């Protein structure tokens, strides 16, 4: 993992997003699963659906980071692309009835920043271990 930025970023982001997903449930008691206005976890709005999404993304990133460079590149790029889309769409969803994951401005900034890092690392070159045949 020390030689692969993709594995390192996937592992760190995975652990952070898992932690955020778990902590989110402590502040969303009594909030509807699809509530358009969430509770604040520090400055980020979350609802139970948002927490579940954080758990799923965190688990995927952590799994990839703990397994292989190739899988980490794929997951980093995929999650980065999804976060880019969510960050852009979130700009239009805040305050609308379609905001089923309770996004706020801080969420949008975080999602866009995560997208830049994950896409930057995921689309960059990374050393993939070469398997050699021994005679």
mmCIF file of C-alpha atoms in Angstrom:
data_model
loop_
_atom_site.group_PDB
_atom_site.id
_atom_site.type_symbol
_atom_site.label_atom_id
_atom_site.label_comp_id
_atom_site.label_asym_id
_atom_site.label_seq_id
_atom_site.Cartn_x
_atom_site.Cartn_y
_atom_site.Cartn_z
ATOM 1 C CA UNK A 1 0.000 0.000 0.000
ATOM 2 C CA UNK A 2 2.926 2.355 0.652
ATOM 3 C CA UNK A 3 3.919 2.352 -3.019
ATOM 4 C CA UNK A 4 0.436 2.984 -4.412
ATOM 5 C CA UNK A 5 -1.243 6.372 -4.054
ATOM 6 C CA UNK A 6 -4.495 4.774 -5.230
ATOM 7 C CA UNK A 7 -4.487 2.168 -2.491
ATOM 8 C CA UNK A 8 -3.537 4.752 0.151
ATOM 9 C CA UNK A 9 -6.234 7.251 -0.893
ATOM 10 C CA UNK A 10 -8.879 4.513 -1.202
ATOM 11 C CA UNK A 11 -8.044 3.208 2.273
ATOM 12 C CA UNK A 12 -7.984 6.632 3.953
ATOM 13 C CA UNK A 13 -11.128 7.915 2.202
ATOM 14 C CA UNK A 14 -12.861 4.583 2.856
ATOM 15 C CA UNK A 15 -12.144 4.729 6.576
ATOM 16 C CA UNK A 16 -13.247 8.373 6.796
ATOM 17 C CA UNK A 17 -16.492 7.803 4.876
ATOM 18 C CA UNK A 18 -17.294 4.735 7.008
ATOM 19 C CA UNK A 19 -16.732 6.786 10.156
ATOM 20 C CA UNK A 20 -18.909 9.623 8.827
ATOM 21 C CA UNK A 21 -21.639 7.111 7.944
ATOM 22 C CA UNK A 22 -21.657 5.662 11.460
ATOM 23 C CA UNK A 23 -21.477 9.053 13.197
ATOM 24 C CA UNK A 24 -24.295 10.332 11.011
ATOM 25 C CA UNK A 25 -26.733 7.926 12.644
ATOM 26 C CA UNK A 26 -26.082 9.568 16.011
ATOM 27 C CA UNK A 27 -27.469 12.890 14.755
ATOM 28 C CA UNK A 28 -30.294 11.670 12.505
ATOM 29 C CA UNK A 29 -32.557 10.039 15.083
ATOM 30 C CA UNK A 30 -36.123 11.041 14.328
ATOM 31 C CA UNK A 31 -35.345 12.306 10.830
ATOM 32 C CA UNK A 32 -37.124 10.683 7.896
ATOM 33 C CA UNK A 33 -35.080 8.335 5.716
ATOM 34 C CA UNK A 34 -35.574 10.547 2.631
ATOM 35 C CA UNK A 35 -35.890 13.879 4.476
ATOM 36 C CA UNK A 36 -34.897 16.840 2.311
ATOM 37 C CA UNK A 37 -33.659 18.744 5.369
ATOM 38 C CA UNK A 38 -31.156 16.765 7.403
ATOM 39 C CA UNK A 39 -29.442 17.107 10.719
ATOM 40 C CA UNK A 40 -25.994 18.666 10.909
ATOM 41 C CA UNK A 41 -22.941 16.517 11.407
ATOM 42 C CA UNK A 42 -20.542 19.369 12.104
ATOM 43 C CA UNK A 43 -21.488 21.568 9.096
ATOM 44 C CA UNK A 44 -22.669 18.799 6.765
ATOM 45 C CA UNK A 45 -26.357 17.942 6.454
ATOM 46 C CA UNK A 46 -27.187 14.222 6.617
ATOM 47 C CA UNK A 47 -30.255 12.043 6.729
ATOM 48 C CA UNK A 48 -30.413 8.253 7.164
ATOM 49 C CA UNK A 49 -30.196 7.636 3.383
ATOM 50 C CA UNK A 50 -27.119 9.873 3.176
ATOM 51 C CA UNK A 51 -25.577 7.855 6.047
ATOM 52 C CA UNK A 52 -26.212 4.548 4.258
ATOM 53 C CA UNK A 53 -24.619 5.939 1.083
ATOM 54 C CA UNK A 54 -21.552 7.015 3.084
ATOM 55 C CA UNK A 55 -21.298 3.508 4.550
ATOM 56 C CA UNK A 56 -21.542 1.842 1.119
ATOM 57 C CA UNK A 57 -19.005 4.167 -0.489
ATOM 58 C CA UNK A 58 -16.679 3.888 2.489
ATOM 59 C CA UNK A 59 -16.866 0.092 2.408
ATOM 60 C CA UNK A 60 -16.164 -0.021 -1.346
ATOM 61 C CA UNK A 61 -13.181 2.314 -1.041
ATOM 62 C CA UNK A 62 -11.738 0.520 1.991
ATOM 63 C CA UNK A 63 -12.181 -2.894 0.361
ATOM 64 C CA UNK A 64 -10.438 -1.695 -2.795
ATOM 65 C CA UNK A 65 -7.611 -0.062 -0.869
ATOM 66 C CA UNK A 66 -6.959 -3.222 1.081
ATOM 67 C CA UNK A 67 -6.909 -5.418 -2.032
ATOM 68 C CA UNK A 68 -5.166 -4.191 -5.164
ATOM 69 C CA UNK A 69 -3.897 -1.206 -7.071
ATOM 70 C CA UNK A 70 -6.026 -2.000 -10.112
ATOM 71 C CA UNK A 71 -9.222 -2.271 -8.049
ATOM 72 C CA UNK A 72 -8.320 0.901 -6.152
ATOM 73 C CA UNK A 73 -7.843 2.841 -9.406
ATOM 74 C CA UNK A 74 -11.217 1.603 -10.662
ATOM 75 C CA UNK A 75 -13.107 2.386 -7.451
ATOM 76 C CA UNK A 76 -11.370 5.753 -6.950
ATOM 77 C CA UNK A 77 -12.258 6.783 -10.507
ATOM 78 C CA UNK A 78 -15.835 5.518 -10.239
ATOM 79 C CA UNK A 79 -16.552 7.105 -6.860
ATOM 80 C CA UNK A 80 -14.787 10.285 -7.994
ATOM 81 C CA UNK A 81 -17.014 10.455 -11.077
ATOM 82 C CA UNK A 82 -20.139 9.879 -9.004
ATOM 83 C CA UNK A 83 -19.081 12.554 -6.498
ATOM 84 C CA UNK A 84 -18.438 14.994 -9.341
ATOM 85 C CA UNK A 85 -21.970 14.379 -10.598
ATOM 86 C CA UNK A 86 -23.469 14.644 -7.093
ATOM 87 C CA UNK A 87 -21.477 17.823 -6.406
ATOM 88 C CA UNK A 88 -22.753 19.483 -9.572
ATOM 89 C CA UNK A 89 -26.356 18.262 -9.229
ATOM 90 C CA UNK A 90 -26.312 19.197 -5.557
ATOM 91 C CA UNK A 91 -25.935 22.840 -6.517
ATOM 92 C CA UNK A 92 -29.404 22.649 -8.062
ATOM 93 C CA UNK A 93 -31.020 20.290 -5.526
ATOM 94 C CA UNK A 94 -30.494 22.255 -2.304
ATOM 95 C CA UNK A 95 -33.883 23.506 -1.137
ATOM 96 C CA UNK A 96 -35.834 21.378 -3.612
ATOM 97 C CA UNK A 97 -38.145 18.421 -2.939
ATOM 98 C CA UNK A 98 -35.772 16.244 -5.020
ATOM 99 C CA UNK A 99 -33.023 16.631 -2.410
ATOM 100 C CA UNK A 100 -33.599 13.152 -0.925
ATOM 101 C CA UNK A 101 -30.105 12.943 0.558
ATOM 102 C CA UNK A 102 -30.405 16.283 2.384
ATOM 103 C CA UNK A 103 -27.503 18.045 0.672
ATOM 104 C CA UNK A 104 -26.375 21.483 1.765
ATOM 105 C CA UNK A 105 -23.668 23.833 0.493
ATOM 106 C CA UNK A 106 -20.950 22.283 2.657
ATOM 107 C CA UNK A 107 -21.842 18.818 1.317
ATOM 108 C CA UNK A 108 -21.510 20.092 -2.244
ATOM 109 C CA UNK A 109 -18.047 21.520 -1.562
ATOM 110 C CA UNK A 110 -16.933 18.296 0.129
ATOM 111 C CA UNK A 111 -18.286 16.134 -2.693
ATOM 112 C CA UNK A 112 -16.553 18.268 -5.326
ATOM 113 C CA UNK A 113 -13.282 18.238 -3.373
ATOM 114 C CA UNK A 114 -13.512 14.454 -2.927
ATOM 115 C CA UNK A 115 -14.179 14.127 -6.667
ATOM 116 C CA UNK A 116 -11.058 16.124 -7.540
ATOM 117 C CA UNK A 117 -8.826 14.015 -5.278
ATOM 118 C CA UNK A 118 -10.348 10.636 -6.202
ATOM 119 C CA UNK A 119 -10.415 11.351 -9.937
ATOM 120 C CA UNK A 120 -6.952 12.888 -9.832
ATOM 121 C CA UNK A 121 -5.466 9.818 -8.201
ATOM 122 C CA UNK A 122 -7.690 7.276 -9.950
ATOM 123 C CA UNK A 123 -6.924 8.568 -13.434
ATOM 124 C CA UNK A 124 -3.206 9.004 -12.813
ATOM 125 C CA UNK A 125 -0.595 6.393 -13.488
ATOM 126 C CA UNK A 126 0.148 4.097 -10.611
ATOM 127 C CA UNK A 127 2.576 1.256 -10.346
ATOM 128 C CA UNK A 128 0.782 -2.027 -10.824
ATOM 129 C CA UNK A 129 2.860 -4.927 -9.543
ATOM 130 C CA UNK A 130 4.235 -6.979 -12.431
ATOM 131 C CA UNK A 131 4.033 -10.700 -12.010
ATOM 132 C CA UNK A 132 7.022 -12.533 -13.308
ATOM 133 C CA UNK A 133 7.365 -16.205 -14.039
ATOM 134 C CA UNK A 134 10.208 -17.943 -12.294
ATOM 135 C CA UNK A 135 11.998 -20.627 -14.269
#
